[in-house]
Amino acid sequence: MDTITLNNGIPMPMLGFGTFLMNGAQCEESVLAALRSGYRMIDTAEAYGNEEAVGRAIAKSNVPRQELFLVTKVNFRSYENARETVKTSLKKLGTDYLDLVLLHWPFGNYYAAWRELEQMYREGTLRAIGVSNFEPDRLIDLIEFNEIAPAVNQIETHLLCQRRAEREWLEKYHVRHMAYAPLGQGRRNEMFEAPALVEVAKAHGKTPAQTALRFLMQSGVAVIPKSVHEERIRENFDLFDFALTAEEMERLTELDAAAPMIGTPEDPALVEAAMKW
Ligand SMILES: NC(=O)c1ccc[n+]([C@@H]2O[C@H](COP(=O)([O-])OP(=O)(O)OC[C@H]3O[C@@H](n4cnc5c(N)ncnc54)[C@H](OP(=O)(O)O)[C@@H]3O)[C@@H](O)[C@H]2O)c1
C-alpha cells in the first residue's frame, strides 16, 4: 500500500474504503470484503449511522488494530459536544483510539469542536485531526487562529472536479488532500465514458474506474471509493500494478470541469439543505 506522510509525520494509506449510504448487514459485509481485499483505511462518520456495523466488521476480520487506519467525522450538529461524540464513535467502532477524526462540514461552532479535537490529539486518543468540505478561506482561518493545523481536508474530488486551485492552497499549508466521491458517486456517466479516460484505461488493460482512481493517487490525492459489490471492491483496490505516463496525466487533467456535484459550503442551496440534516 502506498502511503502519504501527514503534517505530524504519521503515514496514511493513499487508498481507503468509503462507507457512505451503507448500513447494517450490508455495511458489515462490504467492510469485511474490503478488509479481505487488502484495504486498511476505512472512512466512516457519525452522520452515516454505520459506525457500529463498521466496528463489527473490524472485529470479525481479525485484522490487528495497529494495521488499520480508521477515519471518522463529527457531524456539525455535535460540534458543541465533540468530546462525547468522539467517545461514542470510539465505543461503536470498538477501539480506544482513532487514526483520523474530521470535522464533517464548516457549519456551526466548528472552532469549539476543533479545540476539543486538538485536546484529544494531545491526549493521544486521536493520532491525527482534520477537516472536510472546507474551502481555502475557512481552512486558512482555522489554521491561523488555532494551535494545530488540520492534517487532511476531505473534499469532493474526481476527474470532473479535480480541485487543482484548492490543492495549491492545501499544499502551501501542508494539509493533505483526500478525495471523497472519487468515482463521482457512480452518477457521472460522462466521466466513465469520456473518450480520453476509456482510451487511457484500455492502454493499461484497466477499467475507467481504476484509471480515474489511479489518476488521483498519482496527483498526490488519497482516495476512498465506496462499493457494496465485492467484485468492484476488489477492482477499486487493484491500482498498484500500473502507472500513468506524464502525457496520460495531462490528457486526464483536461477533463476537469471544476464542477462539484455536492456543492460547497458557500452555496446557499447547500447550506439550506444542510440545515435539515
Ligand atoms: N466528507 C463528506 O462530506 C463526504 C461526502 C460523500 C462521501 N464521503 C466519503 O467518500 C466515500 C466515497 O464517496 P461516495 O461513496 O459518495 O462515492 P464514490 O466512491 O465516488 O462512488 C460510489 C458509487 O460508485 C459505484 N461504484 C463503485 N465502484 C465502481 C466501479 N468500479 N465501477 C463503476 N461504479 C462503481 C458504487 O456502486 P455500488 O456500491 O453499487 O458498487 C456507488 O454507487 C464515501 O463512501 C464516504 O466515505 C464523504
Tab-separated table of C-alpha atoms and ligand atoms in Angstrom:
chain	number	residue	atom	x	y	z
A	1	MET	CA	0.000	0.000	0.000
A	2	ASP	CA	1.309	3.443	-0.954
A	3	THR	CA	1.205	5.921	1.892
A	4	ILE	CA	1.465	9.675	2.268
A	5	THR	CA	3.019	11.376	5.286
A	6	LEU	CA	0.793	13.723	7.264
A	7	ASN	CA	1.988	17.034	8.740
A	8	ASN	CA	2.668	15.314	12.075
A	9	GLY	CA	4.820	12.588	10.493
A	10	ILE	CA	2.340	9.704	10.534
A	11	PRO	CA	1.786	7.707	7.341
A	12	MET	CA	-1.711	7.493	5.874
A	13	PRO	CA	-2.726	4.994	3.158
A	14	MET	CA	-3.381	6.580	-0.247
A	15	LEU	CA	-6.358	4.270	-0.765
A	16	GLY	CA	-9.179	3.587	1.649
A	17	PHE	CA	-12.738	2.321	1.668
A	18	GLY	CA	-15.750	4.669	1.795
A	19	THR	CA	-18.930	3.692	3.642
A	20	PHE	CA	-21.448	6.431	2.838
A	21	LEU	CA	-25.024	5.111	2.371
A	22	MET	CA	-24.213	1.663	3.760
A	23	ASN	CA	-25.879	0.342	6.840
A	24	GLY	CA	-26.422	-2.770	8.922
A	25	ALA	CA	-25.523	-6.139	7.449
A	26	GLN	CA	-24.703	-4.678	4.034
A	27	CYS	CA	-22.170	-2.317	5.605
A	28	GLU	CA	-20.679	-5.094	7.729
A	29	GLU	CA	-20.308	-7.411	4.733
A	30	SER	CA	-18.879	-4.685	2.499
A	31	VAL	CA	-16.296	-3.585	5.059
A	32	LEU	CA	-15.349	-7.226	5.668
A	33	ALA	CA	-14.936	-7.707	1.911
A	34	ALA	CA	-12.780	-4.572	1.785
A	35	LEU	CA	-10.562	-5.795	4.621
A	36	ARG	CA	-10.258	-9.187	2.916
A	37	SER	CA	-9.244	-7.429	-0.312
A	38	GLY	CA	-6.455	-5.561	1.464
A	39	TYR	CA	-7.909	-2.138	2.306
A	40	ARG	CA	-6.661	-0.927	5.673
A	41	MET	CA	-8.098	2.605	5.774
A	42	ILE	CA	-11.857	2.769	6.433
A	43	ASP	CA	-13.780	6.049	6.228
A	44	THR	CA	-16.988	6.408	8.229
A	45	ALA	CA	-18.816	9.238	10.003
A	46	GLU	CA	-21.123	9.879	12.917
A	47	ALA	CA	-23.688	11.080	10.346
A	48	TYR	CA	-23.609	7.802	8.370
A	49	GLY	CA	-25.101	5.898	11.315
A	50	ASN	CA	-22.941	2.877	10.482
A	51	GLU	CA	-20.036	3.068	12.928
A	52	GLU	CA	-21.338	0.031	14.841
A	53	ALA	CA	-21.549	-2.034	11.642
A	54	VAL	CA	-18.007	-0.950	10.715
A	55	GLY	CA	-16.894	-1.923	14.236
A	56	ARG	CA	-18.485	-5.368	13.899
A	57	ALA	CA	-16.719	-5.932	10.560
A	58	ILE	CA	-13.373	-4.935	12.061
A	59	ALA	CA	-13.874	-7.284	14.995
A	60	LYS	CA	-14.819	-10.175	12.697
A	61	SER	CA	-11.923	-9.546	10.323
A	62	ASN	CA	-9.233	-10.281	12.900
A	63	VAL	CA	-7.028	-7.637	11.248
A	64	PRO	CA	-4.795	-6.297	14.053
A	65	ARG	CA	-5.890	-2.817	15.121
A	66	GLN	CA	-2.435	-1.339	14.520
A	67	GLU	CA	-2.664	-2.303	10.822
A	68	LEU	CA	-5.820	-0.223	10.383
A	69	PHE	CA	-6.237	3.462	9.701
A	70	LEU	CA	-9.709	4.391	10.969
A	71	VAL	CA	-11.270	7.675	9.932
A	72	THR	CA	-14.497	9.105	11.308
A	73	LYS	CA	-16.156	12.531	11.314
A	74	VAL	CA	-18.007	14.623	13.847
A	75	ASN	CA	-21.318	15.904	12.499
A	76	PHE	CA	-21.803	19.686	12.713
A	77	ARG	CA	-24.807	19.216	14.998
A	78	SER	CA	-22.441	17.726	17.587
A	79	TYR	CA	-19.803	20.452	17.492
A	80	GLU	CA	-20.703	21.786	20.967
A	81	ASN	CA	-20.297	18.247	22.247
A	82	ALA	CA	-17.351	16.956	20.255
A	83	ARG	CA	-15.568	15.058	23.037
A	84	GLU	CA	-18.615	12.989	23.951
A	85	THR	CA	-19.323	12.403	20.265
A	86	VAL	CA	-15.819	11.095	19.605
A	87	LYS	CA	-16.062	8.886	22.700
A	88	THR	CA	-19.285	7.398	21.306
A	89	SER	CA	-17.569	6.799	17.950
A	90	LEU	CA	-14.712	5.013	19.736
A	91	LYS	CA	-17.192	2.770	21.518
A	92	LYS	CA	-19.168	1.992	18.366
A	93	LEU	CA	-16.019	1.233	16.396
A	94	GLY	CA	-14.675	-0.925	19.243
A	95	THR	CA	-11.361	0.876	19.608
A	96	ASP	CA	-9.631	3.108	22.126
A	97	TYR	CA	-8.009	5.440	19.585
A	98	LEU	CA	-8.730	6.784	16.120
A	99	ASP	CA	-6.242	7.435	13.365
A	100	LEU	CA	-8.008	10.482	11.961
A	101	VAL	CA	-11.071	12.434	13.058
A	102	LEU	CA	-12.512	15.121	10.789
A	103	LEU	CA	-14.974	17.961	11.256
A	104	HIS	CA	-17.584	16.979	8.659
A	105	TRP	CA	-18.718	20.461	7.496
A	106	PRO	CA	-17.725	24.036	8.341
A	107	PHE	CA	-21.135	24.891	9.808
A	108	GLY	CA	-21.970	25.930	13.379
A	109	ASN	CA	-19.414	26.224	16.141
A	110	TYR	CA	-16.598	24.379	14.432
A	111	TYR	CA	-13.980	26.307	16.414
A	112	ALA	CA	-15.297	24.775	19.654
A	113	ALA	CA	-15.154	21.315	18.089
A	114	TRP	CA	-11.674	21.880	16.689
A	115	ARG	CA	-10.291	22.887	20.095
A	116	GLU	CA	-11.753	19.724	21.605
A	117	LEU	CA	-10.188	17.600	18.848
A	118	GLU	CA	-6.859	19.379	19.453
A	119	GLN	CA	-7.089	18.397	23.126
A	120	MET	CA	-7.915	14.758	22.327
A	121	TYR	CA	-4.989	14.736	19.891
A	122	ARG	CA	-2.646	15.996	22.630
A	123	GLU	CA	-4.003	13.305	24.952
A	124	GLY	CA	-3.142	10.653	22.352
A	125	THR	CA	-6.700	9.453	21.664
A	126	LEU	CA	-6.531	10.787	18.119
A	127	ARG	CA	-3.420	10.209	16.002
A	128	ALA	CA	-4.374	12.974	13.569
A	129	ILE	CA	-7.168	15.515	13.165
A	130	GLY	CA	-8.532	17.211	10.083
A	131	VAL	CA	-11.496	18.717	8.320
A	132	SER	CA	-13.852	18.036	5.452
A	133	ASN	CA	-15.643	20.299	2.987
A	134	PHE	CA	-13.532	23.300	3.966
A	135	GLU	CA	-12.911	25.879	1.240
A	136	PRO	CA	-9.461	27.543	1.368
A	137	ASP	CA	-10.614	30.716	3.159
A	138	ARG	CA	-12.126	28.891	6.130
A	139	LEU	CA	-9.264	26.415	6.200
A	140	ILE	CA	-6.628	29.143	6.390
A	141	ASP	CA	-8.634	30.951	9.046
A	142	LEU	CA	-8.809	27.753	11.123
A	143	ILE	CA	-5.065	27.223	10.746
A	144	GLU	CA	-4.150	30.788	11.631
A	145	PHE	CA	-6.339	31.003	14.737
A	146	ASN	CA	-5.628	27.618	16.321
A	147	GLU	CA	-2.597	25.718	17.551
A	148	ILE	CA	-2.791	22.545	15.464
A	149	ALA	CA	-3.239	22.648	11.692
A	150	PRO	CA	-5.557	20.078	10.099
A	151	ALA	CA	-3.650	17.115	8.672
A	152	VAL	CA	-6.256	16.427	5.965
A	153	ASN	CA	-9.092	18.155	4.119
A	154	GLN	CA	-11.539	15.631	2.658
A	155	ILE	CA	-13.383	17.260	-0.247
A	156	GLU	CA	-15.360	16.141	-3.273
A	157	THR	CA	-12.755	15.376	-5.925
A	158	HIS	CA	-12.899	13.353	-9.133
A	159	LEU	CA	-11.877	13.664	-12.757
A	160	LEU	CA	-14.639	16.180	-13.486
A	161	CYS	CA	-13.899	18.200	-10.361
A	162	GLN	CA	-10.185	17.968	-9.673
A	163	ARG	CA	-9.862	20.852	-7.176
A	164	ARG	CA	-6.496	21.941	-8.541
A	165	ALA	CA	-6.760	25.505	-7.233
A	166	GLU	CA	-7.800	24.210	-3.799
A	167	ARG	CA	-4.914	21.708	-3.872
A	168	GLU	CA	-2.400	24.514	-4.305
A	169	TRP	CA	-3.658	26.050	-1.066
A	170	LEU	CA	-3.623	22.666	0.651
A	171	GLU	CA	-0.030	22.106	-0.417
A	172	LYS	CA	1.002	25.570	0.726
A	173	TYR	CA	-0.406	24.856	4.205
A	174	HIS	CA	0.796	21.199	4.337
A	175	VAL	CA	-2.730	19.793	4.506
A	176	ARG	CA	-3.234	16.503	2.661
A	177	HIS	CA	-5.941	16.269	0.040
A	178	MET	CA	-8.366	13.345	0.425
A	179	ALA	CA	-10.923	12.818	-2.349
A	180	TYR	CA	-14.452	11.889	-1.490
A	181	ALA	CA	-16.775	10.764	-4.287
A	182	PRO	CA	-13.640	9.843	-6.304
A	183	LEU	CA	-15.881	7.908	-8.732
A	184	GLY	CA	-18.382	10.761	-8.996
A	185	GLN	CA	-20.736	8.695	-6.808
A	186	GLY	CA	-21.376	6.490	-9.833
A	187	ARG	CA	-23.683	9.266	-11.093
A	188	ARG	CA	-21.372	10.667	-13.769
A	189	ASN	CA	-21.645	8.543	-16.901
A	190	GLU	CA	-19.950	11.335	-18.819
A	191	MET	CA	-16.873	10.667	-16.716
A	192	PHE	CA	-16.702	6.895	-17.242
A	193	GLU	CA	-17.498	7.309	-20.943
A	194	ALA	CA	-15.091	10.183	-21.670
A	195	PRO	CA	-13.005	9.010	-24.684
A	196	ALA	CA	-9.744	10.124	-23.046
A	197	LEU	CA	-10.451	8.012	-19.956
A	198	VAL	CA	-11.652	5.000	-21.943
A	199	GLU	CA	-8.546	5.123	-24.153
A	200	VAL	CA	-6.047	5.537	-21.325
A	201	ALA	CA	-7.749	2.740	-19.375
A	202	LYS	CA	-7.618	0.429	-22.387
A	203	ALA	CA	-3.917	1.123	-22.935
A	204	HIS	CA	-3.231	-0.273	-19.441
A	205	GLY	CA	-5.779	-3.090	-19.505
A	206	LYS	CA	-7.634	-1.394	-16.648
A	207	THR	CA	-11.207	-0.154	-16.189
A	208	PRO	CA	-12.190	3.529	-16.352
A	209	ALA	CA	-12.889	3.432	-12.593
A	210	GLN	CA	-9.399	2.079	-11.828
A	211	THR	CA	-7.816	4.643	-14.132
A	212	ALA	CA	-9.786	7.518	-12.582
A	213	LEU	CA	-8.640	6.444	-9.095
A	214	ARG	CA	-5.047	5.942	-10.225
A	215	PHE	CA	-5.056	9.444	-11.744
A	216	LEU	CA	-5.998	10.976	-8.393
A	217	MET	CA	-3.455	8.946	-6.427
A	218	GLN	CA	-0.712	9.877	-8.886
A	219	SER	CA	-1.715	13.520	-8.365
A	220	GLY	CA	-0.984	13.106	-4.642
A	221	VAL	CA	-4.639	12.766	-3.640
A	222	ALA	CA	-5.784	9.987	-1.267
A	223	VAL	CA	-8.972	8.215	-2.429
A	224	ILE	CA	-11.771	6.380	-0.587
A	225	PRO	CA	-14.033	4.728	-3.193
A	226	LYS	CA	-17.183	3.032	-1.956
A	227	SER	CA	-18.899	-0.072	-3.274
A	228	VAL	CA	-21.228	-2.703	-1.877
A	229	HIS	CA	-20.173	-5.224	-4.539
A	230	GLU	CA	-17.212	-7.461	-3.746
A	231	GLU	CA	-16.042	-7.543	-7.350
A	232	ARG	CA	-15.914	-3.746	-7.520
A	233	ILE	CA	-14.369	-3.548	-4.063
A	234	ARG	CA	-11.514	-5.706	-5.385
A	235	GLU	CA	-11.391	-3.810	-8.692
A	236	ASN	CA	-11.025	-0.485	-6.886
A	237	PHE	CA	-8.133	-1.862	-4.833
A	238	ASP	CA	-6.216	-3.194	-7.814
A	239	LEU	CA	-4.391	0.056	-8.580
A	240	PHE	CA	-0.777	-0.599	-7.743
A	241	ASP	CA	0.500	-2.520	-10.759
A	242	PHE	CA	0.359	0.269	-13.329
A	243	ALA	CA	1.306	3.937	-13.679
A	244	LEU	CA	0.037	6.650	-15.998
A	245	THR	CA	2.548	8.485	-18.160
A	246	ALA	CA	3.001	12.255	-17.927
A	247	GLU	CA	1.147	12.585	-21.216
A	248	GLU	CA	-1.771	10.481	-19.972
A	249	MET	CA	-1.921	12.503	-16.766
A	250	GLU	CA	-2.109	15.668	-18.843
A	251	ARG	CA	-4.903	14.268	-21.015
A	252	LEU	CA	-6.946	13.331	-17.978
A	253	THR	CA	-6.282	16.686	-16.321
A	254	GLU	CA	-8.079	18.252	-19.269
A	255	LEU	CA	-11.321	16.507	-18.222
A	256	ASP	CA	-11.585	18.829	-15.227
A	257	ALA	CA	-14.837	20.788	-15.437
A	258	ALA	CA	-14.324	22.228	-11.931
A	259	ALA	CA	-17.937	21.388	-11.159
A	260	PRO	CA	-18.720	19.826	-7.775
A	261	MET	CA	-21.940	17.758	-7.623
A	262	ILE	CA	-22.500	18.253	-3.957
A	263	GLY	CA	-21.766	21.948	-3.782
A	264	THR	CA	-19.607	23.900	-1.384
A	265	PRO	CA	-20.390	25.500	1.971
A	266	GLU	CA	-20.529	28.828	0.128
A	267	ASP	CA	-23.529	27.601	-1.882
A	268	PRO	CA	-26.752	28.904	-0.221
A	269	ALA	CA	-28.807	25.966	-1.541
A	270	LEU	CA	-26.425	23.509	0.083
A	271	VAL	CA	-26.462	25.396	3.389
A	272	GLU	CA	-30.266	25.426	3.320
A	273	ALA	CA	-30.307	21.664	2.651
A	274	ALA	CA	-27.719	21.024	5.378
A	275	MET	CA	-29.876	22.705	7.985
A	276	LYS	CA	-32.353	19.833	7.530
A	277	TRP	CA	-29.718	17.108	8.051
B	1	LIG	N1	-16.914	14.235	3.756
B	1	LIG	C1	-18.043	14.204	3.094
B	1	LIG	O1	-18.878	15.124	3.162
B	1	LIG	C2	-18.321	13.028	2.213
B	1	LIG	C3	-19.341	13.090	1.270
B	1	LIG	C4	-19.550	11.983	0.441
B	1	LIG	C5	-18.743	10.861	0.582
B	1	LIG	N2	-17.769	10.811	1.546
B	1	LIG	C6	-16.909	9.609	1.728
B	1	LIG	O2	-16.290	9.289	0.492
B	1	LIG	C7	-16.617	7.952	0.130
B	1	LIG	C8	-16.700	7.790	-1.375
B	1	LIG	O3	-17.668	8.653	-1.917
B	1	LIG	P1	-19.120	8.167	-2.392
B	1	LIG	O4	-19.465	6.890	-1.729
B	1	LIG	O5	-20.050	9.294	-2.198
B	1	LIG	O6	-18.944	7.973	-3.947
B	1	LIG	P2	-17.906	7.178	-4.919
B	1	LIG	O7	-16.990	6.317	-4.134
B	1	LIG	O8	-17.366	8.176	-5.844
B	1	LIG	O9	-18.902	6.290	-5.789
B	1	LIG	C9	-19.635	5.240	-5.234
B	1	LIG	C10	-20.610	4.794	-6.314
B	1	LIG	O10	-19.880	4.296	-7.434
B	1	LIG	C11	-20.241	2.938	-7.689
B	1	LIG	N3	-19.007	2.198	-7.983
B	1	LIG	C12	-18.070	1.762	-7.104
B	1	LIG	N4	-17.065	1.153	-7.743
B	1	LIG	C13	-17.351	1.189	-9.048
B	1	LIG	C14	-16.692	0.707	-10.193
B	1	LIG	N5	-15.518	0.079	-10.097
B	1	LIG	N6	-17.280	0.911	-11.415
B	1	LIG	C15	-18.451	1.558	-11.514
B	1	LIG	N7	-19.137	2.040	-10.447
B	1	LIG	C16	-18.588	1.854	-9.221
B	1	LIG	C17	-20.888	2.448	-6.411
B	1	LIG	O11	-21.874	1.497	-6.689
B	1	LIG	P3	-22.028	0.115	-5.839
B	1	LIG	O12	-21.903	0.457	-4.374
B	1	LIG	O13	-23.397	-0.330	-6.235
B	1	LIG	O14	-20.935	-0.776	-6.341
B	1	LIG	C18	-21.535	3.735	-5.848
B	1	LIG	O15	-22.788	3.951	-6.471
B	1	LIG	C19	-17.961	7.739	0.840
B	1	LIG	O16	-18.370	6.402	0.846
B	1	LIG	C20	-17.685	8.363	2.156
B	1	LIG	O17	-16.909	7.505	2.967
B	1	LIG	C21	-17.537	11.893	2.337
